[in-house]
CSV table of C-alpha atoms in Angstrom, one decimal:
chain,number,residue,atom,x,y,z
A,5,UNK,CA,-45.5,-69.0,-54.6
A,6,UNK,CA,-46.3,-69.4,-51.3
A,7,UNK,CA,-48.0,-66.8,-48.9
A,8,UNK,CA,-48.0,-67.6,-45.1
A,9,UNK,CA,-47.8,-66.5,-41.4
A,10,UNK,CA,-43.7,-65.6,-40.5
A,11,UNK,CA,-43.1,-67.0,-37.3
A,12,UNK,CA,-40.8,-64.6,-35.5
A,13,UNK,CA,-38.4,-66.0,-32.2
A,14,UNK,CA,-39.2,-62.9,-30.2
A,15,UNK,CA,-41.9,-62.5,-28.1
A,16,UNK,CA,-43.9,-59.3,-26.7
A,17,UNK,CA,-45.7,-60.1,-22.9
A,18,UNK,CA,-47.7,-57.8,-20.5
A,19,UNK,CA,-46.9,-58.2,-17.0
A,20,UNK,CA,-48.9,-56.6,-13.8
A,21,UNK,CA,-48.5,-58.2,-10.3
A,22,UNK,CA,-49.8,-55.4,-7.7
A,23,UNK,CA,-54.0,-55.0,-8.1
A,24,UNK,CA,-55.2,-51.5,-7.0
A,25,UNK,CA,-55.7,-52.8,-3.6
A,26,UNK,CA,-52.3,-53.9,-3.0
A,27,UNK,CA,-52.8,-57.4,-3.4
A,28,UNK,CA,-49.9,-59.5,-5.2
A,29,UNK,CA,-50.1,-62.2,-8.0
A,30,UNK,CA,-48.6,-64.9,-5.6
A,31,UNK,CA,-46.9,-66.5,-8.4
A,32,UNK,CA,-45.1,-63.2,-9.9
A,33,UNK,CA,-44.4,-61.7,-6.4
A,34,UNK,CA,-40.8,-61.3,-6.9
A,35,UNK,CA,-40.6,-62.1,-3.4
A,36,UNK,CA,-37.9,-59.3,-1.6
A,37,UNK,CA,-37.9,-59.5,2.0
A,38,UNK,CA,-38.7,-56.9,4.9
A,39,UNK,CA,-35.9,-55.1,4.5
A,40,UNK,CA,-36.0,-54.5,0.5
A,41,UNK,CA,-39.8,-53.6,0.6
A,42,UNK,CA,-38.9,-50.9,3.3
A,43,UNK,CA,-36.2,-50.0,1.4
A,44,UNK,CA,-37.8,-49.5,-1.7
A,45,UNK,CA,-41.0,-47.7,0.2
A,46,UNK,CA,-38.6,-45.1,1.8
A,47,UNK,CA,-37.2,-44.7,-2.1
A,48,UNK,CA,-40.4,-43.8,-3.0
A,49,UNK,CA,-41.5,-41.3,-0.3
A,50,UNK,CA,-38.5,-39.8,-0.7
A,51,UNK,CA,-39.1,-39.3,-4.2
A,52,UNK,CA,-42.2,-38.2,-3.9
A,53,UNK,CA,-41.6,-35.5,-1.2
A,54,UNK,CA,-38.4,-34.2,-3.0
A,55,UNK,CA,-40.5,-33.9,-6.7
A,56,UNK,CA,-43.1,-31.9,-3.9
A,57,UNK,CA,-40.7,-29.9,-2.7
A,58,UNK,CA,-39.2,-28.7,-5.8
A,59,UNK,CA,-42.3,-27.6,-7.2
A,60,UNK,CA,-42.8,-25.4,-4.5
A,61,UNK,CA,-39.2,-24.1,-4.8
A,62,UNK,CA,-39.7,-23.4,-8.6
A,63,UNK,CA,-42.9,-21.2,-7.8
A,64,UNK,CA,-40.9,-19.2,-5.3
A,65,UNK,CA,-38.3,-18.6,-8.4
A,66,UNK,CA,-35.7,-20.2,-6.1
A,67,UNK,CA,-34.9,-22.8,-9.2
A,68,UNK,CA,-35.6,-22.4,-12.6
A,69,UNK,CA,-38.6,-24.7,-14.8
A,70,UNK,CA,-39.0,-27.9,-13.1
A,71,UNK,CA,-40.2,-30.9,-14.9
A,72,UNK,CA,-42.4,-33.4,-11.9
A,73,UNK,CA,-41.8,-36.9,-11.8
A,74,UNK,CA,-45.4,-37.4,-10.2
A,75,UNK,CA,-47.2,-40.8,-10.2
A,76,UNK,CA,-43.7,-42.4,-12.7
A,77,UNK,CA,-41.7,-43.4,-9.0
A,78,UNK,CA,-41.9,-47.1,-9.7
A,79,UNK,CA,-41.3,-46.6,-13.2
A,80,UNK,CA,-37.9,-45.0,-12.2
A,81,UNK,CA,-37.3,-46.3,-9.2
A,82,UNK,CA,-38.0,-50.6,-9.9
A,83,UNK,CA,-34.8,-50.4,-12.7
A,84,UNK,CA,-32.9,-48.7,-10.4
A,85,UNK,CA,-33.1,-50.7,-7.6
A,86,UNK,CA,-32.2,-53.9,-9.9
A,87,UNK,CA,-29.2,-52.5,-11.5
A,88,UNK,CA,-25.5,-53.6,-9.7
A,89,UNK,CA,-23.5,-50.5,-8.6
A,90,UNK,CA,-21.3,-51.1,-11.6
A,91,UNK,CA,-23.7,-51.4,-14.2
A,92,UNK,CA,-24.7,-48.2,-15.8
A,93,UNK,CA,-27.6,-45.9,-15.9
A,94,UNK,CA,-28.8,-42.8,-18.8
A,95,UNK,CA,-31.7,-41.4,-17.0
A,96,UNK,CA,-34.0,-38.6,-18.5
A,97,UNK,CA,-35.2,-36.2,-16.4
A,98,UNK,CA,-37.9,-37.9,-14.8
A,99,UNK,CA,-35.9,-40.2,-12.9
A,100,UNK,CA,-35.1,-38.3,-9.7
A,101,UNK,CA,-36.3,-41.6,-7.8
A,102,UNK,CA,-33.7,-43.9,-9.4
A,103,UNK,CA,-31.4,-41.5,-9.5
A,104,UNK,CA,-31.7,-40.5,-5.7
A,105,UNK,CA,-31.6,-44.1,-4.6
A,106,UNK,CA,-28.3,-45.1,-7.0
A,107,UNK,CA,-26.2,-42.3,-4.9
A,108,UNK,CA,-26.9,-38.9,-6.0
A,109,UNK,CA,-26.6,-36.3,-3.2
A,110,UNK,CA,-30.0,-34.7,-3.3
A,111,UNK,CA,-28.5,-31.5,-3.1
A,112,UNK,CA,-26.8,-32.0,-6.7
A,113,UNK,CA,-30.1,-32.2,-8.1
A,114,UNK,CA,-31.1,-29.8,-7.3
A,115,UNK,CA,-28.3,-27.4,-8.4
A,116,UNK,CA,-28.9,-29.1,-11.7
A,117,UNK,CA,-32.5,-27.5,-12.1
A,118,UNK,CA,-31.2,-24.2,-10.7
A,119,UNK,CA,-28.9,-24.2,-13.4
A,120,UNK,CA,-25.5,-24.7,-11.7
A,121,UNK,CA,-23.0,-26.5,-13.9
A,122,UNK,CA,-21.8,-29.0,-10.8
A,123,UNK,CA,-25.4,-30.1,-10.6
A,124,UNK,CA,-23.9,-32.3,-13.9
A,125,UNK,CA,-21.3,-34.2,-12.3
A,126,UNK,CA,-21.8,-37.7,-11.6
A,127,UNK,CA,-20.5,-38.2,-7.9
A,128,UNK,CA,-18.0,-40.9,-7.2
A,129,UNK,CA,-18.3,-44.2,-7.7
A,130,UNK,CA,-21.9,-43.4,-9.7
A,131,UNK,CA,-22.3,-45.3,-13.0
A,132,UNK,CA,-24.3,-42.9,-14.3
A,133,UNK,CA,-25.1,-40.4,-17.4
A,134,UNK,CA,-26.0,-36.7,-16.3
A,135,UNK,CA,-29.6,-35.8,-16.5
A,136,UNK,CA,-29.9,-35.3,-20.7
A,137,UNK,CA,-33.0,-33.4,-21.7
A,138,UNK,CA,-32.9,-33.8,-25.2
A,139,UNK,CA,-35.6,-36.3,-26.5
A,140,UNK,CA,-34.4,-40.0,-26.7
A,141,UNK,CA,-30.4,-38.9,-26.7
A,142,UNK,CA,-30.4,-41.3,-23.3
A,143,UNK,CA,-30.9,-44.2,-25.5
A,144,UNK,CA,-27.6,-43.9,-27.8
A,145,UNK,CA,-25.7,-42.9,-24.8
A,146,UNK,CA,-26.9,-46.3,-23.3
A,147,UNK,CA,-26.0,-48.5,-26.3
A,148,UNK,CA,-22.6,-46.8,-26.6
A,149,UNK,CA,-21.9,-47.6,-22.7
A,150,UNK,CA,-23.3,-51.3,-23.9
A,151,UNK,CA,-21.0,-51.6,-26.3
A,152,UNK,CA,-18.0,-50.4,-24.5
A,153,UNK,CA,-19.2,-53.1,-21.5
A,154,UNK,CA,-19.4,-56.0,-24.3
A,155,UNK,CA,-16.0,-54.6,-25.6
A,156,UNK,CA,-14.4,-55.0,-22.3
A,157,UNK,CA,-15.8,-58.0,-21.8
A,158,UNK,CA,-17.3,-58.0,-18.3
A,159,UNK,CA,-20.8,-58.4,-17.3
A,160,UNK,CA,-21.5,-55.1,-16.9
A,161,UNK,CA,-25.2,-53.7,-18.2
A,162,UNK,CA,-26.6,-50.6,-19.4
A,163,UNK,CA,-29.9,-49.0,-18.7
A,164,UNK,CA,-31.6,-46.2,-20.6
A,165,UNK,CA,-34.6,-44.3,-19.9
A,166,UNK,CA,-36.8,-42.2,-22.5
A,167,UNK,CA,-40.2,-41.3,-22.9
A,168,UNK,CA,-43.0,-42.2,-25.1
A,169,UNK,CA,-42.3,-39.2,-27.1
A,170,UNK,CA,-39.4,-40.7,-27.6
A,171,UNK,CA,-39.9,-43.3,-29.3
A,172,UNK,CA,-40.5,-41.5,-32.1
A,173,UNK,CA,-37.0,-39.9,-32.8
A,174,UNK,CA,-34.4,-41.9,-34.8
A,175,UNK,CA,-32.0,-41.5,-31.8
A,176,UNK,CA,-34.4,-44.5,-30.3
A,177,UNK,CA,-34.7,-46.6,-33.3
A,178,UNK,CA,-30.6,-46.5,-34.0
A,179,UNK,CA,-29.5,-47.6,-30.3
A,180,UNK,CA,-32.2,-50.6,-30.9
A,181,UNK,CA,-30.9,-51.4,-34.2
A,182,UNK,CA,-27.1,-51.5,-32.7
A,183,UNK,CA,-28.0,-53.0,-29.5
A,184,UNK,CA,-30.2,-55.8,-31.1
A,185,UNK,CA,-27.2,-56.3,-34.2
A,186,UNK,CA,-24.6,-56.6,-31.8
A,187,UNK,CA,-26.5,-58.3,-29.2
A,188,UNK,CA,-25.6,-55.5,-27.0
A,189,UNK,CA,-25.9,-56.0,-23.0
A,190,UNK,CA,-28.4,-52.9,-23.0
A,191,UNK,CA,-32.0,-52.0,-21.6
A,192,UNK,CA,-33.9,-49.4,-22.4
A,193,UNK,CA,-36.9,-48.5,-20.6
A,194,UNK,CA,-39.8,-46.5,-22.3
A,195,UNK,CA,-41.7,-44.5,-19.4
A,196,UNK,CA,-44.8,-44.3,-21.3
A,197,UNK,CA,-46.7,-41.6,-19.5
A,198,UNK,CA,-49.6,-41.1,-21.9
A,199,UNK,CA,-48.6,-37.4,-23.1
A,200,UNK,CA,-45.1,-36.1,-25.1
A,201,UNK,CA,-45.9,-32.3,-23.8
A,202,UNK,CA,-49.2,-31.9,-25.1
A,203,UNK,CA,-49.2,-34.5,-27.8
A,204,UNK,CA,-51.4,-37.7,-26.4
A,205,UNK,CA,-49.5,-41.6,-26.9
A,206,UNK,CA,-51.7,-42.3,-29.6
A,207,UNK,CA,-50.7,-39.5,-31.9
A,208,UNK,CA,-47.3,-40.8,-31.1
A,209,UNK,CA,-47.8,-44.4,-33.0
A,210,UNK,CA,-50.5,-46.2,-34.7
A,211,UNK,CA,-48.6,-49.7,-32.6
A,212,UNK,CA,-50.8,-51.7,-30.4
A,213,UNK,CA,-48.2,-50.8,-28.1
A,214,UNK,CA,-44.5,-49.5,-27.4
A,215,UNK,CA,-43.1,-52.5,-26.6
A,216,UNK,CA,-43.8,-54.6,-29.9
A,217,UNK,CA,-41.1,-51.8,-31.5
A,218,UNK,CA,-38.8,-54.9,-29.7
A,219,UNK,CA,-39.6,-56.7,-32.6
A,220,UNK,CA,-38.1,-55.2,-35.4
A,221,UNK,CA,-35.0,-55.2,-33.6
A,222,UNK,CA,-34.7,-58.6,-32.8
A,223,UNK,CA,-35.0,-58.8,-29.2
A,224,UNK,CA,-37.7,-59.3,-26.4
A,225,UNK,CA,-40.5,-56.7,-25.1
A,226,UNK,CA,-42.2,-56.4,-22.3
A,227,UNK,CA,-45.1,-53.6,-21.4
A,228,UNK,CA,-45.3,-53.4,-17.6
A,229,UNK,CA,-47.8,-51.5,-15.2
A,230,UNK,CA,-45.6,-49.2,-15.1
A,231,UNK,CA,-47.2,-47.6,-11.3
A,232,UNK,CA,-46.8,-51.3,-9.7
A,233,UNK,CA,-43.0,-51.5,-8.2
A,234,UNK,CA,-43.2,-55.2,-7.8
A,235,UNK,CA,-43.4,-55.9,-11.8
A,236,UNK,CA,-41.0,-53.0,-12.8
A,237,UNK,CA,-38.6,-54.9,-10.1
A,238,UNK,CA,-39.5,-58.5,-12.1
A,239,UNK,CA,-39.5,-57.6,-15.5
A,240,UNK,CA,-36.4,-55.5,-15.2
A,241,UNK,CA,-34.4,-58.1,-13.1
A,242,UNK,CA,-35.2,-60.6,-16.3
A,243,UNK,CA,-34.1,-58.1,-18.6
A,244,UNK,CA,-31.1,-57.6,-16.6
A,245,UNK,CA,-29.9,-60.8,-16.6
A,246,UNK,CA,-31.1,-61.7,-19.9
A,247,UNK,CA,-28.7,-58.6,-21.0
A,248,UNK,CA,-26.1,-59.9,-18.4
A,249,UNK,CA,-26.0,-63.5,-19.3
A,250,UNK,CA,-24.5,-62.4,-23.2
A,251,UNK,CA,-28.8,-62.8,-24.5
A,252,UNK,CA,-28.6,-59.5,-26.1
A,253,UNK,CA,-31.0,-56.3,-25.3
A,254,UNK,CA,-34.8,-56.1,-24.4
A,255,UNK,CA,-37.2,-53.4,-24.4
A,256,UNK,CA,-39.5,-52.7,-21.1
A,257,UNK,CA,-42.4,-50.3,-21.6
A,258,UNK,CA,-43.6,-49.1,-18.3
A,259,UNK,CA,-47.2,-48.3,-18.7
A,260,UNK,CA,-47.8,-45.0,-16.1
A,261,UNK,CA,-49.2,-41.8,-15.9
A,262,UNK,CA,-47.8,-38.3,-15.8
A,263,UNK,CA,-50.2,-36.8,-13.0
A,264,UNK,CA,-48.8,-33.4,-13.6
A,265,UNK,CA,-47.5,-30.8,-15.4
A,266,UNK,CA,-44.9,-31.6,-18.3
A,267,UNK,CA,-43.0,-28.8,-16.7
A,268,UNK,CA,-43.7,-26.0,-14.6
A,269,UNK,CA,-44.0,-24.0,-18.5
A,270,UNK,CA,-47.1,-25.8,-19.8
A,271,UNK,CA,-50.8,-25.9,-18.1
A,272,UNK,CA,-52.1,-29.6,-19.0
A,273,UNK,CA,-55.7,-28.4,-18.9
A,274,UNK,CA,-55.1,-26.9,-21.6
A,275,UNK,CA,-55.0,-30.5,-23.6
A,276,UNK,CA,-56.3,-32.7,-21.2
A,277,UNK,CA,-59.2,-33.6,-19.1
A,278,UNK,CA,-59.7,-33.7,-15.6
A,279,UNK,CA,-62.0,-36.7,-16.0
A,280,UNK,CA,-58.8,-38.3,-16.9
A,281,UNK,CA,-56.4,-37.3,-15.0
A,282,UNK,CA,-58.7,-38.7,-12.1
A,283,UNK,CA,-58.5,-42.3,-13.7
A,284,UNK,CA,-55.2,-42.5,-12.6
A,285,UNK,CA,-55.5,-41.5,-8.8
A,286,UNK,CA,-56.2,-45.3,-7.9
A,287,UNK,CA,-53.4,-46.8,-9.6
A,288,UNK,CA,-51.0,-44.2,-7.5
A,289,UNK,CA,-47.8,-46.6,-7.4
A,290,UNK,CA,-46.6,-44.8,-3.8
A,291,UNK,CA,-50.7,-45.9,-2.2
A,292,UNK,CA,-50.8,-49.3,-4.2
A,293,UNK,CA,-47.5,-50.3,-2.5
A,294,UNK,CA,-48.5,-48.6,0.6
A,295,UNK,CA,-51.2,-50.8,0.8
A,296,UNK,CA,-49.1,-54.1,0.4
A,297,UNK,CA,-46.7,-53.4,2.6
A,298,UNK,CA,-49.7,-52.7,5.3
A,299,UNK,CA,-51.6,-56.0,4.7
A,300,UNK,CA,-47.9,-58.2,5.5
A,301,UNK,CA,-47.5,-56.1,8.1
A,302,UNK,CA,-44.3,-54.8,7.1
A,303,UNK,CA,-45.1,-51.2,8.1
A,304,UNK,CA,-47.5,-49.6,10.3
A,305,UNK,CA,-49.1,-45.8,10.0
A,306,UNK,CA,-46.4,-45.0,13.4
A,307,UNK,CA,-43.5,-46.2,11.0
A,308,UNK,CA,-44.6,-44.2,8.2
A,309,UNK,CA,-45.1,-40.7,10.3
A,310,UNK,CA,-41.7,-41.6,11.8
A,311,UNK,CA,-40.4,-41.9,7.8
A,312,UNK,CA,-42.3,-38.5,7.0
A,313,UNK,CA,-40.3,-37.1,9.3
A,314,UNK,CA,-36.8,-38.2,9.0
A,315,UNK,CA,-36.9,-37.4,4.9
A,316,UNK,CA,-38.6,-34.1,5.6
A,317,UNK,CA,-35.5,-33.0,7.4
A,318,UNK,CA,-33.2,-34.3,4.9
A,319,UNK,CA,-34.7,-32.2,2.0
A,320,UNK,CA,-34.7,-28.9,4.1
A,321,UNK,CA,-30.8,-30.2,4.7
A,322,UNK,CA,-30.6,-30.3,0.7
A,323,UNK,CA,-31.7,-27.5,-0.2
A,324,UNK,CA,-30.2,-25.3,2.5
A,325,UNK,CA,-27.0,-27.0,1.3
A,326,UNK,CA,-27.8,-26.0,-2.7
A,327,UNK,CA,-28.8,-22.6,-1.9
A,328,UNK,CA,-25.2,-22.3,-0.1
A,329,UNK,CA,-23.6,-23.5,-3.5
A,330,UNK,CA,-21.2,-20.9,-3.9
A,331,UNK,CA,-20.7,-21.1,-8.1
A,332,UNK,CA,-17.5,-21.2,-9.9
A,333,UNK,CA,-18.0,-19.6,-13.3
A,334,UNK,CA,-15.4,-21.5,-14.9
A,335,UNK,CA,-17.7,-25.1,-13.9
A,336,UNK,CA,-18.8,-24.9,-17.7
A,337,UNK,CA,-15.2,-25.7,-18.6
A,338,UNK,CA,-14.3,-28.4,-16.4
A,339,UNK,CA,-17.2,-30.6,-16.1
A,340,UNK,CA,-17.4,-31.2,-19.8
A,341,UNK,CA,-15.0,-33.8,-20.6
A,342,UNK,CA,-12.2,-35.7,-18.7
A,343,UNK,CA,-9.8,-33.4,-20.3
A,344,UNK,CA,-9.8,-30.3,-22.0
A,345,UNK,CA,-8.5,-30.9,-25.7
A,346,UNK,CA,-6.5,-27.4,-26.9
A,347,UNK,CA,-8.8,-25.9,-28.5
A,348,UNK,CA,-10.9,-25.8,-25.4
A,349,UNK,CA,-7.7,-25.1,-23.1
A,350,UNK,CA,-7.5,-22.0,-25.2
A,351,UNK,CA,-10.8,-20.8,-24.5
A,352,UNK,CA,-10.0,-21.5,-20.9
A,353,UNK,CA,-7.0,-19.6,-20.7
A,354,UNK,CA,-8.5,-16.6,-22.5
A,355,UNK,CA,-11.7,-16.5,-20.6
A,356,UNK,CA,-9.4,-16.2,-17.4
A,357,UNK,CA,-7.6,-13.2,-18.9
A,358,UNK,CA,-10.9,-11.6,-19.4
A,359,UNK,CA,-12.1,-12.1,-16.1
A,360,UNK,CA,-8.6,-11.3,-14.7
A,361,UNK,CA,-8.7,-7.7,-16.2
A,362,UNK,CA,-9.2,-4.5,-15.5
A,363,UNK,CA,-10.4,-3.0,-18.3
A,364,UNK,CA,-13.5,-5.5,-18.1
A,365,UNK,CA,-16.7,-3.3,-19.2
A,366,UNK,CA,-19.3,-4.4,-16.4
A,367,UNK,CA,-16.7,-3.5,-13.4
A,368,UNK,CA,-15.9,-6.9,-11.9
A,369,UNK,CA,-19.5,-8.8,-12.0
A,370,UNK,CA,-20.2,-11.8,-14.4
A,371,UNK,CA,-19.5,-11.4,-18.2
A,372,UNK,CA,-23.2,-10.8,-19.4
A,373,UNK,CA,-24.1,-13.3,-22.7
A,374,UNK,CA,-23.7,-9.9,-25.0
A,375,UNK,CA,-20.4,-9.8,-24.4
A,376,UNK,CA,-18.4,-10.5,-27.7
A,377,UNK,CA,-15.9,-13.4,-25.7
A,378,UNK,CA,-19.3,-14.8,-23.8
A,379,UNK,CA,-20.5,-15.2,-27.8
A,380,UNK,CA,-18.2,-17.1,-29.2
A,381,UNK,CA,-17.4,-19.5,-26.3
A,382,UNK,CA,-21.5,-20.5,-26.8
């Protein structure tokens, strides 16, 4: 009986094009021109600066717990960038960058972490998913949107995001199996950040790495340096139009680093060192491109001020513009679903009446969550 080596048709590659000092693997450089390095450089900063702003806001109690997308920009912000306005995006929560540059109004994001119900509605014309925090649910919502695309039969492509952590739910591991079974036109991208909470990667799984999980499913991996923009751009344009071109699904795993807190409720010193923390400061994806863009001369230190400036004044416009927000407290009922079926136009129609009475017990404020009626619509 014979005993031998299976020889499997996918394939699991690493891919890194950007060094630490911004220099670029000529052969890999995906080659975008002035105008789509800017582009993507302003993406970036204004990531950055809006993830530093909220911070601040949540330690002024001005929004509820905030969860930093510090140091994962590129990670977020490369598939973005490579997706076509009519493909479709799941993002997570640390995604503000590709989420930002796809078309979401600042301000909505910001009514999402303060708790407002509009903060959930995608704008016009925005392929997207919500933010979802619950672990890996991104991913199923992907490969059902890839399913309905190959259904339709366009070229149309969806992209998930989810976290190492992740990986480990069956949510994960059934959108794979689907996707790779019905060769569906889906990507997911694992932003491996090193830490699910507390929990370090390689508590997470004994695998070499995330992306060899491709395998089982019958498609393609990559594992990408996650903090270099250039490769996320390469490897997910390949993905893309592998996806696109009817090849069936692939797996990205961007390799970065979550430089700060998993939310504004945990202190990472409590399970982590500084020592390293610190080996990440030099692969900063925001510096490493930075320093590319300065060496072709694509951007000088004068440009970049001018830059500081012009997003500084659009975040103060956001948030002046969120804390205007002037909630409706029926939002919970209509940005649910595209139509209320009856059970929920029942609800509706009886939470009016009690906010339309007089013999309310709290004399005209906001039902409190005690209230019997407040109970059972939860």
């Amino acid at each position: 009986m014979p005993r031998k080596q299976i020889e499997l048709s996918n394939r699991v590659e690493y891919l890194n094009i950007l060094d630490l000092e911004g220099n670029a693997d000529a052969a890999l450089d995906p080659k975008l021109d002035a105008n789509e390095l800017r582009k993507l450089f302003r993406a970036m900063l204004l990531a950055r600066r809006y993830d530093e702003r909220m911070l601040k806001l949540q330690r002024q109690g001005r929004i509820g717990t905030y969860g930093p997308a510090l140091g994962q920009e590129a990670a977020s912000l490369g598939p973005a960038y490579v997706l076509g306005k009519d493909d479709w995006m799941a993002p997570s929560f640390r995604e503000p960058a590709g989420m930002l540059y796809r078309g979401w109004p600042m301000e909505k994001l910001i009514l999402w972490w303060g708790g407002n119900e509009t903060g959930s509605s995608t704008p016009t014309g925005v392929n997207d998913t919500p933010i979802c925090v619950p672990v890996s649910s991104q991913c199923l919502y992907a490969a059902g949107i890839a399913w309905g695309c190959k259904l339709k039969g366009g070229k149309n492509v969806a992209l998930g995001f989810v976290g190492d952590g992740g990986t480990s739910e069956g949510d994960f591991h059934e959108a794979l199996n689907v996707a790779g079974a019905f060769q569906l036109p889906l990507v997911i991208v694992i932003q491996n950040n090193h830490w699910a909470i507390s929990l370090p990667r390689q508590k997470q799984s004994a695998a070499q790495t995330l992306a060899q999980k491709a395998i089982a499913y019958g498609m393609n991996g990559l594992q990408v340096d996650g903090n270099d923009i250039l490769a996320m751009v390469a490897a997910t344009r390949e993905a893309v139009e592998h996806a696109r071109s009817g090849k069936g699904p692939m797996l990205i795993e961007a390799v970065t680093y979550r430089m700060g807190v998993h939310t504004t409720a945990d202190d990472p010193k409590k399970y982590r060192t500084e020592e390293e923390v610190a080996c990440w400061q030099p692969k900063d994806p925001l510096e490493r491109f930075w320093k590319y863009l300065a060496k072709k001369k694509v951007m000088d230190e004068k440009a970049r001020e001018a830059l500081e400036a012009e997003l500084a004044e659009q975040i103060t416009a956001a948030v002046a513009k969120a804390e205007a927000y002037e909630p409706d407290i029926t939002e919970p009922f209509r940005h649910s679903l595209a139509e209320m079926p009856p059970t929920l136009k029942e609800q509706f129609a009886e939470f009016q009446a009690y906010m339309d009475s007089s013999s309310r017990p709290d004399n005209g404020s906001a039902p409190s969550a005690h209230d019997p009626l407040m109970s059972r619509l939860h």
